[in-house]
PDB file of C-alpha atoms in Angstrom:
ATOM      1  CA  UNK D   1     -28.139-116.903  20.189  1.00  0.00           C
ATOM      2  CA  UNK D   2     -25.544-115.516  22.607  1.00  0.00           C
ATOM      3  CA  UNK D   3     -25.741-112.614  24.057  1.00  0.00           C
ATOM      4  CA  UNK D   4     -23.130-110.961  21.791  1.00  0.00           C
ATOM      5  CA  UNK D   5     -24.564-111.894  18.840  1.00  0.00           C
ATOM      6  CA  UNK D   6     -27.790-110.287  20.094  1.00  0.00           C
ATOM      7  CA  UNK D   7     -26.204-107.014  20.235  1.00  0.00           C
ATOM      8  CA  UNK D   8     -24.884-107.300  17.100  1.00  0.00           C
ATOM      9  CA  UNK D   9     -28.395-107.663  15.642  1.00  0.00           C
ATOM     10  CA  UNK D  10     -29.885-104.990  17.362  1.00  0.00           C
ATOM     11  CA  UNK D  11     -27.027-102.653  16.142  1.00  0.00           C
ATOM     12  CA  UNK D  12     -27.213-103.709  12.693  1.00  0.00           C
ATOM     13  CA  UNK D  13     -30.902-102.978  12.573  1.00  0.00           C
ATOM     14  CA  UNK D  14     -30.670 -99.404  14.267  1.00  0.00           C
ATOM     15  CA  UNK D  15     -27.464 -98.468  12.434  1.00  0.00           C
ATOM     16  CA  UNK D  16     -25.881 -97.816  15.627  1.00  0.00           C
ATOM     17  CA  UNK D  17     -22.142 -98.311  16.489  1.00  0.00           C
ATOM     18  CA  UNK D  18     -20.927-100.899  19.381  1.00  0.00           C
ATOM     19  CA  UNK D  19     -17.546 -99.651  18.931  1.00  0.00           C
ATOM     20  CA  UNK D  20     -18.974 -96.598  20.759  1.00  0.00           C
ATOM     21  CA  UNK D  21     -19.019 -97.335  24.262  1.00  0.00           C
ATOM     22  CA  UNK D  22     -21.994 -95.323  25.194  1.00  0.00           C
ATOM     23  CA  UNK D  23     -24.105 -97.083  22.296  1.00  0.00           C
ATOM     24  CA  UNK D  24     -23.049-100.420  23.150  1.00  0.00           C
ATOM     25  CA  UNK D  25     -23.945 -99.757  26.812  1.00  0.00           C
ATOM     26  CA  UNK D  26     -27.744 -99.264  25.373  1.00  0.00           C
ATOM     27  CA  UNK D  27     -28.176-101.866  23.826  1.00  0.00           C
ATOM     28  CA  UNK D  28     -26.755-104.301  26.685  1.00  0.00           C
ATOM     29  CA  UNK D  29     -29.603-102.676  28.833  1.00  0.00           C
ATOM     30  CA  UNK D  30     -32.090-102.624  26.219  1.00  0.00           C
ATOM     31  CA  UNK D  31     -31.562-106.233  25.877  1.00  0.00           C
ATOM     32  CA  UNK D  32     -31.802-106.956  29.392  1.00  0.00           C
ATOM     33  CA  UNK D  33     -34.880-104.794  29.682  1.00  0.00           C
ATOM     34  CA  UNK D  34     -36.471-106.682  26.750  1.00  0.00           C
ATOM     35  CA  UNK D  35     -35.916-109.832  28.450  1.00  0.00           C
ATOM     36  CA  UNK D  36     -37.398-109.278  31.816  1.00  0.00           C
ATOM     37  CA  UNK D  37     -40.351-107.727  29.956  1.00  0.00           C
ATOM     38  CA  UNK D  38     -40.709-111.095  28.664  1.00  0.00           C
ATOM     39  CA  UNK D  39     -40.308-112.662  32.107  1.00  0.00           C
ATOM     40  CA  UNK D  40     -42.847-110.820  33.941  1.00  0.00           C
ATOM     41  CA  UNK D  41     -45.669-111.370  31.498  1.00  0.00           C
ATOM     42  CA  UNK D  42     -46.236-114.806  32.094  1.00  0.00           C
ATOM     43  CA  UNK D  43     -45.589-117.593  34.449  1.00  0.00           C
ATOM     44  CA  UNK D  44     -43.127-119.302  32.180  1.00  0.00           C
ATOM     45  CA  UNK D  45     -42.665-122.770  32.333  1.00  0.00           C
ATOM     46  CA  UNK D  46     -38.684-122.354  32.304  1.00  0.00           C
ATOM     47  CA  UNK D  47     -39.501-119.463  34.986  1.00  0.00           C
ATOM     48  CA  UNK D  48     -40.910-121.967  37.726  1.00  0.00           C
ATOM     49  CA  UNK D  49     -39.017-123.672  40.345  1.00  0.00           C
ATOM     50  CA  UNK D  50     -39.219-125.380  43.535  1.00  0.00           C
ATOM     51  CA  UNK D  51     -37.316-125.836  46.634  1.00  0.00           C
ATOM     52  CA  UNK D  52     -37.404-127.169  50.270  1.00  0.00           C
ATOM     53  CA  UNK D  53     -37.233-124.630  53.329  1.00  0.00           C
ATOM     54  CA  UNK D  54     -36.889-126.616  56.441  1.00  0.00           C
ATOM     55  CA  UNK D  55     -38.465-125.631  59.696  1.00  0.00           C
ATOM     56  CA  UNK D  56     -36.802-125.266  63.277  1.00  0.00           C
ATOM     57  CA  UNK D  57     -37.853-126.318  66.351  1.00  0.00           C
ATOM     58  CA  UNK D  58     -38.183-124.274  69.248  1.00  0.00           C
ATOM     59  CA  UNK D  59     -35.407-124.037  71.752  1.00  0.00           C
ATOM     60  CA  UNK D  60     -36.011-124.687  75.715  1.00  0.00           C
ATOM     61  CA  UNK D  61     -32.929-126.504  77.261  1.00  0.00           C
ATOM     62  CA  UNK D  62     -31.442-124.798  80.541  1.00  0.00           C
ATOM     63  CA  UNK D  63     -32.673-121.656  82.610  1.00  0.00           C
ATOM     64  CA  UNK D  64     -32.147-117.776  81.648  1.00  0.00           C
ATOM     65  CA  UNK D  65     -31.084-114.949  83.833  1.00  0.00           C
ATOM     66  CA  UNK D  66     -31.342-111.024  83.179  1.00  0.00           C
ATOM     67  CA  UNK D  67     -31.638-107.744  84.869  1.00  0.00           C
ATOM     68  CA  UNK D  68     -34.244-105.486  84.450  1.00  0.00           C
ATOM     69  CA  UNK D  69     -33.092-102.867  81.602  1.00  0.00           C
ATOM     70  CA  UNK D  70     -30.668-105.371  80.410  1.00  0.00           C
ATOM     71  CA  UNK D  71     -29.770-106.856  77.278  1.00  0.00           C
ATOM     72  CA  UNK D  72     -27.746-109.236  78.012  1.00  0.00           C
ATOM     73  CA  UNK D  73     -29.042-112.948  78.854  1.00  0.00           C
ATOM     74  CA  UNK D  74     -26.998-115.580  81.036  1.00  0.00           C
ATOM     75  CA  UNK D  75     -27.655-119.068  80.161  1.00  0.00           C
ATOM     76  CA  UNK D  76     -27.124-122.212  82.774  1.00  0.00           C
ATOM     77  CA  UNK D  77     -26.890-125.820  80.685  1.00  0.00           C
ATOM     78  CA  UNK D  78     -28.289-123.846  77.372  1.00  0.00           C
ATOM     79  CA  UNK D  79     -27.446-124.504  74.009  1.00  0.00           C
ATOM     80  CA  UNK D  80     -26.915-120.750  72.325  1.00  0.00           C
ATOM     81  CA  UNK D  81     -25.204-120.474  68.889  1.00  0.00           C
ATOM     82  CA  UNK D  82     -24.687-118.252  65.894  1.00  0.00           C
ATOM     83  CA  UNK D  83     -27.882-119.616  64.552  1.00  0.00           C
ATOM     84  CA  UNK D  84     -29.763-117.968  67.361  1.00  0.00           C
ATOM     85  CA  UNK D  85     -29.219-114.472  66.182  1.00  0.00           C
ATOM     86  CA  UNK D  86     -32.383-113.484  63.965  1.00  0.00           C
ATOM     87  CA  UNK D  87     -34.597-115.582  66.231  1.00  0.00           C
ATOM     88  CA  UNK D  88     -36.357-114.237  69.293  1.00  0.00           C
ATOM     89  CA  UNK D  89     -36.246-115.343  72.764  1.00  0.00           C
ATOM     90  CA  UNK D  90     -39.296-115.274  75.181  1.00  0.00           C
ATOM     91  CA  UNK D  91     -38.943-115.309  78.729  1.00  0.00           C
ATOM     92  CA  UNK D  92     -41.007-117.256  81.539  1.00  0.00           C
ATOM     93  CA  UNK D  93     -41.538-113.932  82.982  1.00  0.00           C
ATOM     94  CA  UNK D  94     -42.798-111.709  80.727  1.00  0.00           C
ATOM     95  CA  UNK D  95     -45.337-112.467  77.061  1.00  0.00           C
ATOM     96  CA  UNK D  96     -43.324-110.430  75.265  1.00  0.00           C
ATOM     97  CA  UNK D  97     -40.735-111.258  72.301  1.00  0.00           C
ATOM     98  CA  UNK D  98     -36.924-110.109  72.148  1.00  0.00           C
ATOM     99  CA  UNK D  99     -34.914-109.967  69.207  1.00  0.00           C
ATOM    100  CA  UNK D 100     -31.592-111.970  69.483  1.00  0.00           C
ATOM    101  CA  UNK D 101     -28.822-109.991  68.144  1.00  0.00           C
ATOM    102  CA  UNK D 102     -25.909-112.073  69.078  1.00  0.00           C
ATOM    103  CA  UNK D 103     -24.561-115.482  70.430  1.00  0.00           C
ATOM    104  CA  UNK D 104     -21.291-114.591  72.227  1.00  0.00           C
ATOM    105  CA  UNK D 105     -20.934-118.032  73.834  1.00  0.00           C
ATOM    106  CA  UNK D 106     -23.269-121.266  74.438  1.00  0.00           C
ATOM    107  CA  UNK D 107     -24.612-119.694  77.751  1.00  0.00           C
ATOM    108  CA  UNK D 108     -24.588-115.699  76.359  1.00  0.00           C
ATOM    109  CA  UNK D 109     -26.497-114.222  74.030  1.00  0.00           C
ATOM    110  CA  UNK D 110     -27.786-110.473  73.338  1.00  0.00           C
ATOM    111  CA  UNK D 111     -31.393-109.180  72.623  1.00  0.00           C
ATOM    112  CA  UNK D 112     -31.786-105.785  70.480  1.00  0.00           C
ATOM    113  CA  UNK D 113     -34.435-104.040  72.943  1.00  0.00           C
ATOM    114  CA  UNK D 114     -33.469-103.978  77.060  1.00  0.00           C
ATOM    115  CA  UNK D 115     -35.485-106.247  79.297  1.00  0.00           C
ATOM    116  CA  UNK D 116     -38.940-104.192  80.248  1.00  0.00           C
ATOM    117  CA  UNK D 117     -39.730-106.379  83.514  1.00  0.00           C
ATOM    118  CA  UNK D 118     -39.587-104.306  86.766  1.00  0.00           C
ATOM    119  CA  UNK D 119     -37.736-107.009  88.369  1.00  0.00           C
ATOM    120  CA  UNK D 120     -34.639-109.199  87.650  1.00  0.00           C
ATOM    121  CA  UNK D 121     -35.132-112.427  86.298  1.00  0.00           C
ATOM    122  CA  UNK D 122     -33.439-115.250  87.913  1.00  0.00           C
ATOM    123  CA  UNK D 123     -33.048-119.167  86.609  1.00  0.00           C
ATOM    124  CA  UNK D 124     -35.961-118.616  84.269  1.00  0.00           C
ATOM    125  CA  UNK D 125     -37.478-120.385  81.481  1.00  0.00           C
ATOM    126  CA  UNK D 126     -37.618-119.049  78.107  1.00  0.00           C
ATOM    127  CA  UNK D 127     -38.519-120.121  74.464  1.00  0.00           C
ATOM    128  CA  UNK D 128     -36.356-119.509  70.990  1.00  0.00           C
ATOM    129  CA  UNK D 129     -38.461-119.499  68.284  1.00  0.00           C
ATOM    130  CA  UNK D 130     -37.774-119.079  64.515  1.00  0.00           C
ATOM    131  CA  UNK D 131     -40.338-116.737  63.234  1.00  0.00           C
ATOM    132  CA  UNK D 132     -39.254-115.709  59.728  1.00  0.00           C
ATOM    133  CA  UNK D 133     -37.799-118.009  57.353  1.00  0.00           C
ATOM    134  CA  UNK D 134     -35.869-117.059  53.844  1.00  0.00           C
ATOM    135  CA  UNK D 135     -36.403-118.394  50.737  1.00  0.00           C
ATOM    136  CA  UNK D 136     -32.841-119.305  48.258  1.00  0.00           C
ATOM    137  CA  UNK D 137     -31.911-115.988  46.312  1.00  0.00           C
ATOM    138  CA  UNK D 138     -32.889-117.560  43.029  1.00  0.00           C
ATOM    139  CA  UNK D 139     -37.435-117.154  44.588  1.00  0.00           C
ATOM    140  CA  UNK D 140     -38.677-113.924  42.848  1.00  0.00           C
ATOM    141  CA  UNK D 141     -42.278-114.658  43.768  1.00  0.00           C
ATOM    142  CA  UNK D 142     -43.535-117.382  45.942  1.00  0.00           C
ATOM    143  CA  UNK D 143     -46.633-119.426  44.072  1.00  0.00           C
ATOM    144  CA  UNK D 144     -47.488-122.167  46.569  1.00  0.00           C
ATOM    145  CA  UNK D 145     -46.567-123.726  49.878  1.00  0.00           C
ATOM    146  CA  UNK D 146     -47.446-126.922  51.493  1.00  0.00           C
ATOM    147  CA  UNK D 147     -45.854-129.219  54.007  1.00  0.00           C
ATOM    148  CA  UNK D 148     -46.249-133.120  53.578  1.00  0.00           C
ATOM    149  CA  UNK D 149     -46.894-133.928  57.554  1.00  0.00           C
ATOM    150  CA  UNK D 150     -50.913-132.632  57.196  1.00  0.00           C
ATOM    151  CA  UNK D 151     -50.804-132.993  54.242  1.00  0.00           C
ATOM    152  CA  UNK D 152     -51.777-128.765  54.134  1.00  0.00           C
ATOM    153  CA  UNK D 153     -51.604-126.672  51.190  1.00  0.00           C
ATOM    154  CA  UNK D 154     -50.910-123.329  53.079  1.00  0.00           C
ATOM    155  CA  UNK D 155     -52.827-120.416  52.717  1.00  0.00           C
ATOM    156  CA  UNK D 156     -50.385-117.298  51.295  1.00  0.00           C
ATOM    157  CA  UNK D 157     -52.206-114.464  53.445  1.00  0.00           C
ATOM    158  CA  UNK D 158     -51.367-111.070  53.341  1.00  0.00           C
ATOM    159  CA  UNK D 159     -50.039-109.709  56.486  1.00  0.00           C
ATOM    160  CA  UNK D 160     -52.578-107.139  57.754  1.00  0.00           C
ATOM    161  CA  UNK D 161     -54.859-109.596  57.275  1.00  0.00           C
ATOM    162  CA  UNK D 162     -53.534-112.361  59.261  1.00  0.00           C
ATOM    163  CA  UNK D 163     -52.727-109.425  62.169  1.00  0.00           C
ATOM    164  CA  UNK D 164     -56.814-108.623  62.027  1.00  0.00           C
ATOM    165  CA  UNK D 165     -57.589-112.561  62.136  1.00  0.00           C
ATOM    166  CA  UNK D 166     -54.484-113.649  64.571  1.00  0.00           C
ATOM    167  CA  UNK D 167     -53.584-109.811  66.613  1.00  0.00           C
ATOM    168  CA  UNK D 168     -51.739-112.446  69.711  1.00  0.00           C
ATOM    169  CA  UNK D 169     -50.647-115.601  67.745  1.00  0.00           C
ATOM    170  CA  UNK D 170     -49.814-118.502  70.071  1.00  0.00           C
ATOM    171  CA  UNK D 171     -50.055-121.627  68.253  1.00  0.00           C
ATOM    172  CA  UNK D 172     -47.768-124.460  67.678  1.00  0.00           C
ATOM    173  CA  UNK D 173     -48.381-127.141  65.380  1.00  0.00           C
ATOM    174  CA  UNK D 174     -48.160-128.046  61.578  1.00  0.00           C
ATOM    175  CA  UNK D 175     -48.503-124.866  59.994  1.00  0.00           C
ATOM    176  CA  UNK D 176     -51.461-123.878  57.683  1.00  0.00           C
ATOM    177  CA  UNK D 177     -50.893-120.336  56.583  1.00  0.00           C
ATOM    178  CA  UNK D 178     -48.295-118.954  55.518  1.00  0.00           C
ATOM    179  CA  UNK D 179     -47.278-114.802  55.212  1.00  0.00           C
ATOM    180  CA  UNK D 180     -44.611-113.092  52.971  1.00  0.00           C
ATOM    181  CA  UNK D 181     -43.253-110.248  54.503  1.00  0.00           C
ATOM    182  CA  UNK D 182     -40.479-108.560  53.429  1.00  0.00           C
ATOM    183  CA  UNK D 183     -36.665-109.262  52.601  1.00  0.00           C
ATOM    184  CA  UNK D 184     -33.856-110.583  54.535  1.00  0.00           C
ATOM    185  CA  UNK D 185     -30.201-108.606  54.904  1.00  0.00           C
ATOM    186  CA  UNK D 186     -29.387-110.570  51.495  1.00  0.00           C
ATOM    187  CA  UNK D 187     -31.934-109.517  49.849  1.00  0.00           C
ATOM    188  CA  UNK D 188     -33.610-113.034  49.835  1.00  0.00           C
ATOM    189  CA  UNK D 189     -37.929-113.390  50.829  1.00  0.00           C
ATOM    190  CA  UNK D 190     -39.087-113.837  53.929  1.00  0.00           C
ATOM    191  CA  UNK D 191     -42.250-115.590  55.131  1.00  0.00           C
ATOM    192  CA  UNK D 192     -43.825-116.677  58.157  1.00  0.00           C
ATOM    193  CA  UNK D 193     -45.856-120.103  58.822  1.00  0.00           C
ATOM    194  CA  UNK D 194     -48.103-120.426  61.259  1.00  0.00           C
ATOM    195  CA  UNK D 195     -49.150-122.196  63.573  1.00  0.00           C
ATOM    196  CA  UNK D 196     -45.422-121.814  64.056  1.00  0.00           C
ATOM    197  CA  UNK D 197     -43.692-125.480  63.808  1.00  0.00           C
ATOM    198  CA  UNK D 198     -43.419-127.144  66.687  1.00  0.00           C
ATOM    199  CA  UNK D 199     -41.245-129.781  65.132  1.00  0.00           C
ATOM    200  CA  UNK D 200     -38.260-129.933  62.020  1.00  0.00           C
ATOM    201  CA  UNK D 201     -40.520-130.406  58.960  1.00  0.00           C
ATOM    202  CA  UNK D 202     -39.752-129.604  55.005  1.00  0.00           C
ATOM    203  CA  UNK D 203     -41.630-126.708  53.411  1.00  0.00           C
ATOM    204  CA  UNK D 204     -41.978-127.413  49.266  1.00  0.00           C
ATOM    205  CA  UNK D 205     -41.968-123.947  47.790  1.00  0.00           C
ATOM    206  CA  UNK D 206     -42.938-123.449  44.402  1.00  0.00           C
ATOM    207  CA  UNK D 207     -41.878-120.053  42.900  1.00  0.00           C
ATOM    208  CA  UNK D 208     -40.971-118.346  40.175  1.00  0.00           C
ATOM    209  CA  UNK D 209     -37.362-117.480  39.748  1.00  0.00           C
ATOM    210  CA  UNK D 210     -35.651-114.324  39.641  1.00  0.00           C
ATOM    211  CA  UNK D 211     -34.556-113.408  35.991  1.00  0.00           C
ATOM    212  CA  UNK D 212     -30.533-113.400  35.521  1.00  0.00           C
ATOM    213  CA  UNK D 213     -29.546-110.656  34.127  1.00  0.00           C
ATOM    214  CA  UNK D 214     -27.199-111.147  30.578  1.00  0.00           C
ATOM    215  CA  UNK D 215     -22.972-109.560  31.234  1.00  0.00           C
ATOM    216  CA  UNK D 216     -20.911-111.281  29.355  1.00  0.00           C
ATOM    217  CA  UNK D 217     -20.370-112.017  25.509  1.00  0.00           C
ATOM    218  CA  UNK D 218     -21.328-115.485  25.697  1.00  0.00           C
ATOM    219  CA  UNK D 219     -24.327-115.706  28.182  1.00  0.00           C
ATOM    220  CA  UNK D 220     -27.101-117.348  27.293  1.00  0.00           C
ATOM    221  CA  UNK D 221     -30.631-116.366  28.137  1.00  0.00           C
ATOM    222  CA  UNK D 222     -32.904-118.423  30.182  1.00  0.00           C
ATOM    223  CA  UNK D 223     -35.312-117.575  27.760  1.00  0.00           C
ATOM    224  CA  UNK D 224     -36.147-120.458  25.214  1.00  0.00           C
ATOM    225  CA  UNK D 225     -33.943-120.166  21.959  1.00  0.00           C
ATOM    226  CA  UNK D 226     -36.402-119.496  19.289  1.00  0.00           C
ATOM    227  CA  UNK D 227     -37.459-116.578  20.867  1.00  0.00           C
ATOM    228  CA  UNK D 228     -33.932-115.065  20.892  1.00  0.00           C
ATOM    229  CA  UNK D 229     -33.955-113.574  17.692  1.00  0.00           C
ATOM    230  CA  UNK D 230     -37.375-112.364  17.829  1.00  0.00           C
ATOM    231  CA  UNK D 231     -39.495-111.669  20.546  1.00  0.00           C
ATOM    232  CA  UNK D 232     -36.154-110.516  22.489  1.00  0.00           C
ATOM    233  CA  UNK D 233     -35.095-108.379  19.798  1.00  0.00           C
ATOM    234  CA  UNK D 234     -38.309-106.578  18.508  1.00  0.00           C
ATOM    235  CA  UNK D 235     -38.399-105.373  22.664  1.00  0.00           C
ATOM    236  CA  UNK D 236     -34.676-104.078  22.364  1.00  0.00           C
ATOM    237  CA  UNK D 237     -35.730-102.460  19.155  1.00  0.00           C
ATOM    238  CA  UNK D 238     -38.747-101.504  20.175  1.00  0.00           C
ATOM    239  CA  UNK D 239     -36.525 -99.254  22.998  1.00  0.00           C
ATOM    240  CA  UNK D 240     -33.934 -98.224  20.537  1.00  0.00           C
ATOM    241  CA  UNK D 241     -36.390 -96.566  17.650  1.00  0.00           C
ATOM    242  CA  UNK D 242     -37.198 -94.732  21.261  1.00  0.00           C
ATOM    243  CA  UNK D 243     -33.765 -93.081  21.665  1.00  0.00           C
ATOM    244  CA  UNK D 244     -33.174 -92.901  17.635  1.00  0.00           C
ATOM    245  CA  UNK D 245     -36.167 -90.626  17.568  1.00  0.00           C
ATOM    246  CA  UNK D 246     -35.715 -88.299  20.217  1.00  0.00           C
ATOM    247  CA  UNK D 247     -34.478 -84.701  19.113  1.00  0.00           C
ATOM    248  CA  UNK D 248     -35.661 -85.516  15.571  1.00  0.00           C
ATOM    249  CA  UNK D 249     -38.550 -82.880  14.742  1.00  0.00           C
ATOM    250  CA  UNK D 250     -40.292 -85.009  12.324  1.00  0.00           C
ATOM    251  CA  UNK D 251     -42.778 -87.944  13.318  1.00  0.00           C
ATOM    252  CA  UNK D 252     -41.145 -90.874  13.980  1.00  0.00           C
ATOM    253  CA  UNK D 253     -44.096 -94.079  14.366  1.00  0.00           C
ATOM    254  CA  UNK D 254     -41.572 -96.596  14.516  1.00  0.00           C
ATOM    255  CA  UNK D 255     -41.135 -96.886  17.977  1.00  0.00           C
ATOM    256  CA  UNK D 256     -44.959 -97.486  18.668  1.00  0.00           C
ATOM    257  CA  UNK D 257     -44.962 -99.770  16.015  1.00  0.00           C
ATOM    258  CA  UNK D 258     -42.091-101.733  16.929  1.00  0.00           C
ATOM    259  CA  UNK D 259     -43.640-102.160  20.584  1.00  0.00           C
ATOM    260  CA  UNK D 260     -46.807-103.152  18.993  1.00  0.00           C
ATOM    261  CA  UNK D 261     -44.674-106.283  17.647  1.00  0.00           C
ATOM    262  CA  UNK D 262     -42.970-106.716  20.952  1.00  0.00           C
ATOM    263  CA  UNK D 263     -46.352-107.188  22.530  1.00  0.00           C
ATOM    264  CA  UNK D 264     -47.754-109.403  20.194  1.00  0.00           C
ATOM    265  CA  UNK D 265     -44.688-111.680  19.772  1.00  0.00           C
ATOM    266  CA  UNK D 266     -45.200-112.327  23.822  1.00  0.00           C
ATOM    267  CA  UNK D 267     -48.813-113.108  23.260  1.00  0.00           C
ATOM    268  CA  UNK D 268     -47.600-115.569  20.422  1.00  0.00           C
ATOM    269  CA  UNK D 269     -45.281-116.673  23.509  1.00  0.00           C
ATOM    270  CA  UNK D 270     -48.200-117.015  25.913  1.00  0.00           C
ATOM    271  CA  UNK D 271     -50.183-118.777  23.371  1.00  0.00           C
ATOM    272  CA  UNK D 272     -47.695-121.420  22.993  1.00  0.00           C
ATOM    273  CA  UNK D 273     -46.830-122.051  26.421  1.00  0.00           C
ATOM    274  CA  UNK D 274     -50.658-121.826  27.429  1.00  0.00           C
ATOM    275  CA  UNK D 275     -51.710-125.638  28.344  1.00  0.00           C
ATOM    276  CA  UNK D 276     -53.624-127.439  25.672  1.00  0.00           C
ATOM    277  CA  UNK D 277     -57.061-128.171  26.633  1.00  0.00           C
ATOM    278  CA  UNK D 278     -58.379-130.877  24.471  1.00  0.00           C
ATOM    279  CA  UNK D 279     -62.199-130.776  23.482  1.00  0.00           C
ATOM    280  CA  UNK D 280     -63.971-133.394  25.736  1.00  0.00           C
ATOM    281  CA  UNK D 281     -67.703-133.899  24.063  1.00  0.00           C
ATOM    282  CA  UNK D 282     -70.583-134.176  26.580  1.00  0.00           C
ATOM    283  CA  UNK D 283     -72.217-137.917  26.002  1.00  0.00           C
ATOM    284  CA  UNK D 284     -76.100-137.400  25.790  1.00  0.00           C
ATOM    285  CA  UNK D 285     -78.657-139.416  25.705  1.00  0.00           C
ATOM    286  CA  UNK D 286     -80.369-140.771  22.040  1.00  0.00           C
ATOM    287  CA  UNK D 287     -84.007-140.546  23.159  1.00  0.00           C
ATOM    288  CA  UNK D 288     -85.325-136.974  21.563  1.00  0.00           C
ATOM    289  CA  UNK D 289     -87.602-135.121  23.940  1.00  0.00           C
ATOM    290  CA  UNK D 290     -90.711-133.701  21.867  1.00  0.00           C
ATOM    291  CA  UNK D 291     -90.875-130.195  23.354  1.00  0.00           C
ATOM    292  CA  UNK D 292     -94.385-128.377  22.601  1.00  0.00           C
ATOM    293  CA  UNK D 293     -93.743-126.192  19.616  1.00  0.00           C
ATOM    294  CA  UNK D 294     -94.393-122.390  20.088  1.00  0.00           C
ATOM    295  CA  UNK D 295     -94.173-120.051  23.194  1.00  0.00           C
ATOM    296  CA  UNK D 296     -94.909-121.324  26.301  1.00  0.00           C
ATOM    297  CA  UNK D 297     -98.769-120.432  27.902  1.00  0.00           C
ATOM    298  CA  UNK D 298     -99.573-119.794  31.074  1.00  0.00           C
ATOM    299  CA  UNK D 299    -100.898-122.928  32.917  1.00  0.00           C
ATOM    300  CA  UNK D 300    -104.571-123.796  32.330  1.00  0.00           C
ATOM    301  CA  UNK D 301    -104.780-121.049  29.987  1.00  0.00           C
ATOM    302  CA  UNK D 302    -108.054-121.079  27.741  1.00  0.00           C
ATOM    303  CA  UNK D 303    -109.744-123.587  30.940  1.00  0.00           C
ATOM    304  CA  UNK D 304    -112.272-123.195  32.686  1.00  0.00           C
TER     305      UNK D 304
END
């Protein structure tokens, strides 16, 4: 069932009008609300995806100059490029970590805060390390991680957490744990793994995917079929008996009772999609054990 034919049905059943624009605007966005109801009740089996974020290795090559207050850094025989910018840059001289804004050149490159050393540094060493990594724009929740090198299931950890357990992380290695923290300028996850990679390795995330929203006439939901015309419909309706009823003075129950439905047709859904655990019967032995009849007595009771 398209998603013009869904309208339809929800107009024909609330006696509403989708030649009027403002009505047919509802019921698009009732619709669309009904359907990522749906989607954030369960972990769906059509919901779940995976994909492979690849690790970067930490860049060394050449020596680094810059003057104290600076913010500009002058590369000899680096390797600085576009892909820099977002990463930060430590230098030989200091513990602390710069963010690189921009890459104007293979032996330029910008940080965001000035240089706090008292002193100019001069043919220095540095390190540019990756520290947050974005998932595809299609990851609305990250399930699992793991990298196949180990191989390591990594730990999701939650950020003030790993700051209480790691406050000066320093490690390099195959990473173990891994933190979520926040979005990237497109919107997209971040995360963090740690021990941070000293080497290119693949990172299998398994998520659960961001629900597309229905436009157009003919779109499709992601949502199985055979729930089209029912679970996805009683949760428009369910939202339309809503704005039916308001202003009326007497008492309207249809809305409650229509979301009653809605909530029950998704734990038909759930029930379904819930995996089938078949009864396994426990072999025991033939011999009967003759246990005394009666409640048990304390021992040597009625002895001398």
């Amino acid at each position: 069932m398209n998603y013009l034919t869904q309208q339809q049905e929800v107009r024909s059943r609330l006696r509403l009008d989708l030649a009027d624009g403002d009505q047919a605007t509802l019921i698009k966005r009732w619709l669309n609300q009904s359907q990522q109801e749906i989607w954030n009740a369960y972990e769906w089996p059509w919901s779940l995806d995976r994909e492979i974020v690849q690790t970067v290795a930490d860049k060394t090559a050449g020596t680094v100059s810059i003057d104290s207050g600076a913010t500009t850094v002058t590369g000899v025989s680096t390797a600085f490029a576009s892909g820099d910018v977002g990463k930060y840059i430590q230098f030989s001289s200091s513990n602390d970590w710069y963010k690189i804004t921009a890459s104007a050149s293979a032996t330029s490159l910008t940080i965001e805060a000035a240089y706090t050393a008292t002193s100019n540094l001069s043919a220095g060493t540095y390190t540019i390390r990756k520290f947050f990594y974005s998932t595809s724009s299609s990851v609305d929740k990250v399930l699992t991680m793991r990298q196949a090198i180990g191989p390591d299931i990594l730990e999701m950890i939650h950020y003030r957490d790993f700051d209480i357990f790691r406050p000066n992380p320093t490690s390099t290695g195959n990473p173990n744990t891994a933190i979520v923290f926040g979005y990237d300028s497109s919107g997209n996850l971040q995360f963090t793994p740690y021990p941070w990679p000293s080497v290119v390795m693949n990172l299998e995330v398994r998520f659960k995917k961001r629900v597309t929203e229905l436009s157009g006439d003919t779109d499709t939901s992601t949502i199985p079929i055979k729930w089209h015309s029912t679970t996805m419909i009683d949760g428009a309706l369910y939202r339309g008996y809503q704005y039916t009823s308001i202003g009326q003075n007497v008492q309207d129950n249809r809305a409650e009772l229509q979301r009653r439905v809605f909530q029950g047709s998704i734990k038909d859904m759930i029930a379904e999609c819930e995996p089938d655990v078949s009864y396994h019967p426990v072999l025991q032995t033939r011999e009967v054990y003759n246990a005394p009849v009666g409640p048990r007595l304390p021992n040597k009771f009625g002895f001398e």
